[in-house]
Structures are given as C-alpha cells and as structure tokens.
Tab-separated table of C-alpha atoms in Angstrom:
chain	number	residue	atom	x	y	z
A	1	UNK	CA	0.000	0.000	0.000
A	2	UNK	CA	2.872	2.523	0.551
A	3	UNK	CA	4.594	1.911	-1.968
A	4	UNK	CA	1.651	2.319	-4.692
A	5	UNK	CA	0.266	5.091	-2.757
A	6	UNK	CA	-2.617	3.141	-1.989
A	7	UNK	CA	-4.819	4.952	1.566
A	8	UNK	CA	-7.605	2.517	1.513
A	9	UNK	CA	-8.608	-1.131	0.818
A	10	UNK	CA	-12.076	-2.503	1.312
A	11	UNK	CA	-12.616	-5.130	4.028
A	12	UNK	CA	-14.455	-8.022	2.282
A	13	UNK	CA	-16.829	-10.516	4.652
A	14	UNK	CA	-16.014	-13.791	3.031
A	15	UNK	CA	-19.250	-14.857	3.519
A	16	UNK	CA	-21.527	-12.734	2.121
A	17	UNK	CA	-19.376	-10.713	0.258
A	18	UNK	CA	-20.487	-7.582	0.779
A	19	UNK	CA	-17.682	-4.663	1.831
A	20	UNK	CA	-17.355	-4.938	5.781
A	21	UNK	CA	-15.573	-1.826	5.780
A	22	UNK	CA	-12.315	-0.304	4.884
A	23	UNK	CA	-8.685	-0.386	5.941
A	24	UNK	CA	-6.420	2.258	6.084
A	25	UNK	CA	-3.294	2.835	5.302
A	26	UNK	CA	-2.252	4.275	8.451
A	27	UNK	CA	-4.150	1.581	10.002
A	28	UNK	CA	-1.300	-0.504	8.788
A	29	UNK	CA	1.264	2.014	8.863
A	30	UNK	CA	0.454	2.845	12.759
A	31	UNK	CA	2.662	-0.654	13.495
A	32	UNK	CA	5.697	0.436	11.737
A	33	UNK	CA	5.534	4.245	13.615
A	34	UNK	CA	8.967	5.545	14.228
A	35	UNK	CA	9.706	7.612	17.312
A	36	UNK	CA	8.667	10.927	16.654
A	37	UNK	CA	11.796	12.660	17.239
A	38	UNK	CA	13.640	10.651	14.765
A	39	UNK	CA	11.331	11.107	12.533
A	40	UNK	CA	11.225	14.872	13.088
A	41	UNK	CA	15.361	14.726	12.917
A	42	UNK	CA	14.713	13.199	9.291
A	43	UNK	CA	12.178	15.121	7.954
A	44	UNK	CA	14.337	18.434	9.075
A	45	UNK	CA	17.044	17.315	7.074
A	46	UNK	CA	14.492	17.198	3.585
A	47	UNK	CA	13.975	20.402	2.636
A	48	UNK	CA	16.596	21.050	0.087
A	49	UNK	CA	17.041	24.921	0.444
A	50	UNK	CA	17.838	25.982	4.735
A	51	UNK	CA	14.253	27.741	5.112
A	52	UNK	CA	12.328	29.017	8.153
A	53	UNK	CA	9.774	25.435	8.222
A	54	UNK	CA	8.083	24.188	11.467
A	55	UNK	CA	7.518	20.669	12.141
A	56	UNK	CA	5.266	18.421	14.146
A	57	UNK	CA	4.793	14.904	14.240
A	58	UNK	CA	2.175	12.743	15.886
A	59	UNK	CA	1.700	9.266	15.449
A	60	UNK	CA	3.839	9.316	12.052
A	61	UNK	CA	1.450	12.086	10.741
A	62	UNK	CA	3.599	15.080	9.727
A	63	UNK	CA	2.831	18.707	9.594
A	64	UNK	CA	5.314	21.074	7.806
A	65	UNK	CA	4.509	25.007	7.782
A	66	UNK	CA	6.992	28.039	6.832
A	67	UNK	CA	6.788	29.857	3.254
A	68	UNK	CA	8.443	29.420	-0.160
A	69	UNK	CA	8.576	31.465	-3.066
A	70	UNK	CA	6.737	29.145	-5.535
A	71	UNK	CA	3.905	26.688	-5.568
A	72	UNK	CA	6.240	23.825	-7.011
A	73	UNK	CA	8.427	24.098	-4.353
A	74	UNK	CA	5.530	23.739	-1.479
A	75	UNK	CA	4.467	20.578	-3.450
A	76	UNK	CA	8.237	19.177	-4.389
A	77	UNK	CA	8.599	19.537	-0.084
A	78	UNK	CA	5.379	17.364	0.847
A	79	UNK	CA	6.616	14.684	-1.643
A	80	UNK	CA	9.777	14.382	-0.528
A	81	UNK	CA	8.259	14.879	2.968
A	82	UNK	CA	6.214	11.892	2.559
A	83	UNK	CA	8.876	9.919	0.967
A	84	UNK	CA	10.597	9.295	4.366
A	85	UNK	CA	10.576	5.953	5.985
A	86	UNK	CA	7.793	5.994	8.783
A	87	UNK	CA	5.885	9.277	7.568
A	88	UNK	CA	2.553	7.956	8.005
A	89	UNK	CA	0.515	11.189	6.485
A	90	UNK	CA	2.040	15.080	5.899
A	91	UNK	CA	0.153	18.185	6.559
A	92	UNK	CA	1.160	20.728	4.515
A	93	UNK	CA	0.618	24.337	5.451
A	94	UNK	CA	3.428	26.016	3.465
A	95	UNK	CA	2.377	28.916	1.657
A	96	UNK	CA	4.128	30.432	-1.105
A	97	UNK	CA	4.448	33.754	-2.603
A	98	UNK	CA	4.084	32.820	-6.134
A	99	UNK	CA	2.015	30.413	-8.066
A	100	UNK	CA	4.254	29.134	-10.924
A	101	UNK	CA	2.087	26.267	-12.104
A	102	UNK	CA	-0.647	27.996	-13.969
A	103	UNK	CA	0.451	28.958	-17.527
A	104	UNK	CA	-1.432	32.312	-18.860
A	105	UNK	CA	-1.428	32.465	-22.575
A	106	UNK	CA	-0.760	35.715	-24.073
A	107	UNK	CA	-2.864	37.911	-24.809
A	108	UNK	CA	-3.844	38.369	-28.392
C-alpha cells in the first residue's frame, strides 16, 4: 500500500461478500511508527534549500509550515516529505508567494 500510494482497501466478509468496511493505510502504517523525534530529525534534514519550516509529528502524521517562493516548491517539499521511511501522512501548510504552475497564454 505505501509503496503504490494506496490509503484505503475494502474489508471483504467472506461470507456474504459484501464490503465490511475499509482499511487504512495508516491503520497498517500505525505498526511500523517511528519515534517521533527521529522522525522529526529526518524530515528536518528534507527540505533542500535551509528555510524558516516548522515541524510536528504525531503518530507518524507530519505537519510542515513556513513559506516558499513558488507553488512547485511547497508541493516538491510534501513529496519528498512523505517519501521518508515511517511518515505515516504530511500536513502541509506552506504557503508560497508565487504560483508558478498555472500557464497564462498571451494575450492576443
């Protein structure tokens, strides 16, 4: 499930087979949780430019805030924020300045 991104699988009763309910990936995950200041130690050392970004982790769930300049650069940090062995979930409250992923055609 983590490694195809997968959050949720449905929970078959093999009797009738009708969906029981689901499981979650941090259902499974929650096993596997790291201690939350080595995980805060590793996702500290992610961000690939030294930038003013708070972190908080509970129960492998990660929240990153601070700023960046662009858009892509908020998103390329909660990717490689959730890459990290033991990151369960991130929370991503960066804001950026600029939104470079919208391309405005020129006007005519």
């Amino acid at each position: 499930m983590h490694d195809r991104r997968v959050k949720q699988l449905p929970v078959i009763d093999a009797v009738t087979g009708r969906i029981a309910g689901t499981l979650h990936q941090r259902d499974v995950l929650r096993v596997f949780t790291r201690p939350a200041a080595d995980l805060e130690a590793d996702v500290r050392a992610v961000p690939p430019e030294p930038g003013p970004f708070t972190v908080e982790v509970e129960a492998g769930v990660v929240k990153v805030g601070g700023r960046v300049q662009w858009r892509s650069q908020a998103i390329a940090l909660t990717e490689a924020v959730r890459a990290v062995e033991g990151v369960v979930d991130v929370v991503c409250e960066v804001a950026c300045d600029s939104d470079d992923l919208i391309v405005v055609p020129p006007l005519l």
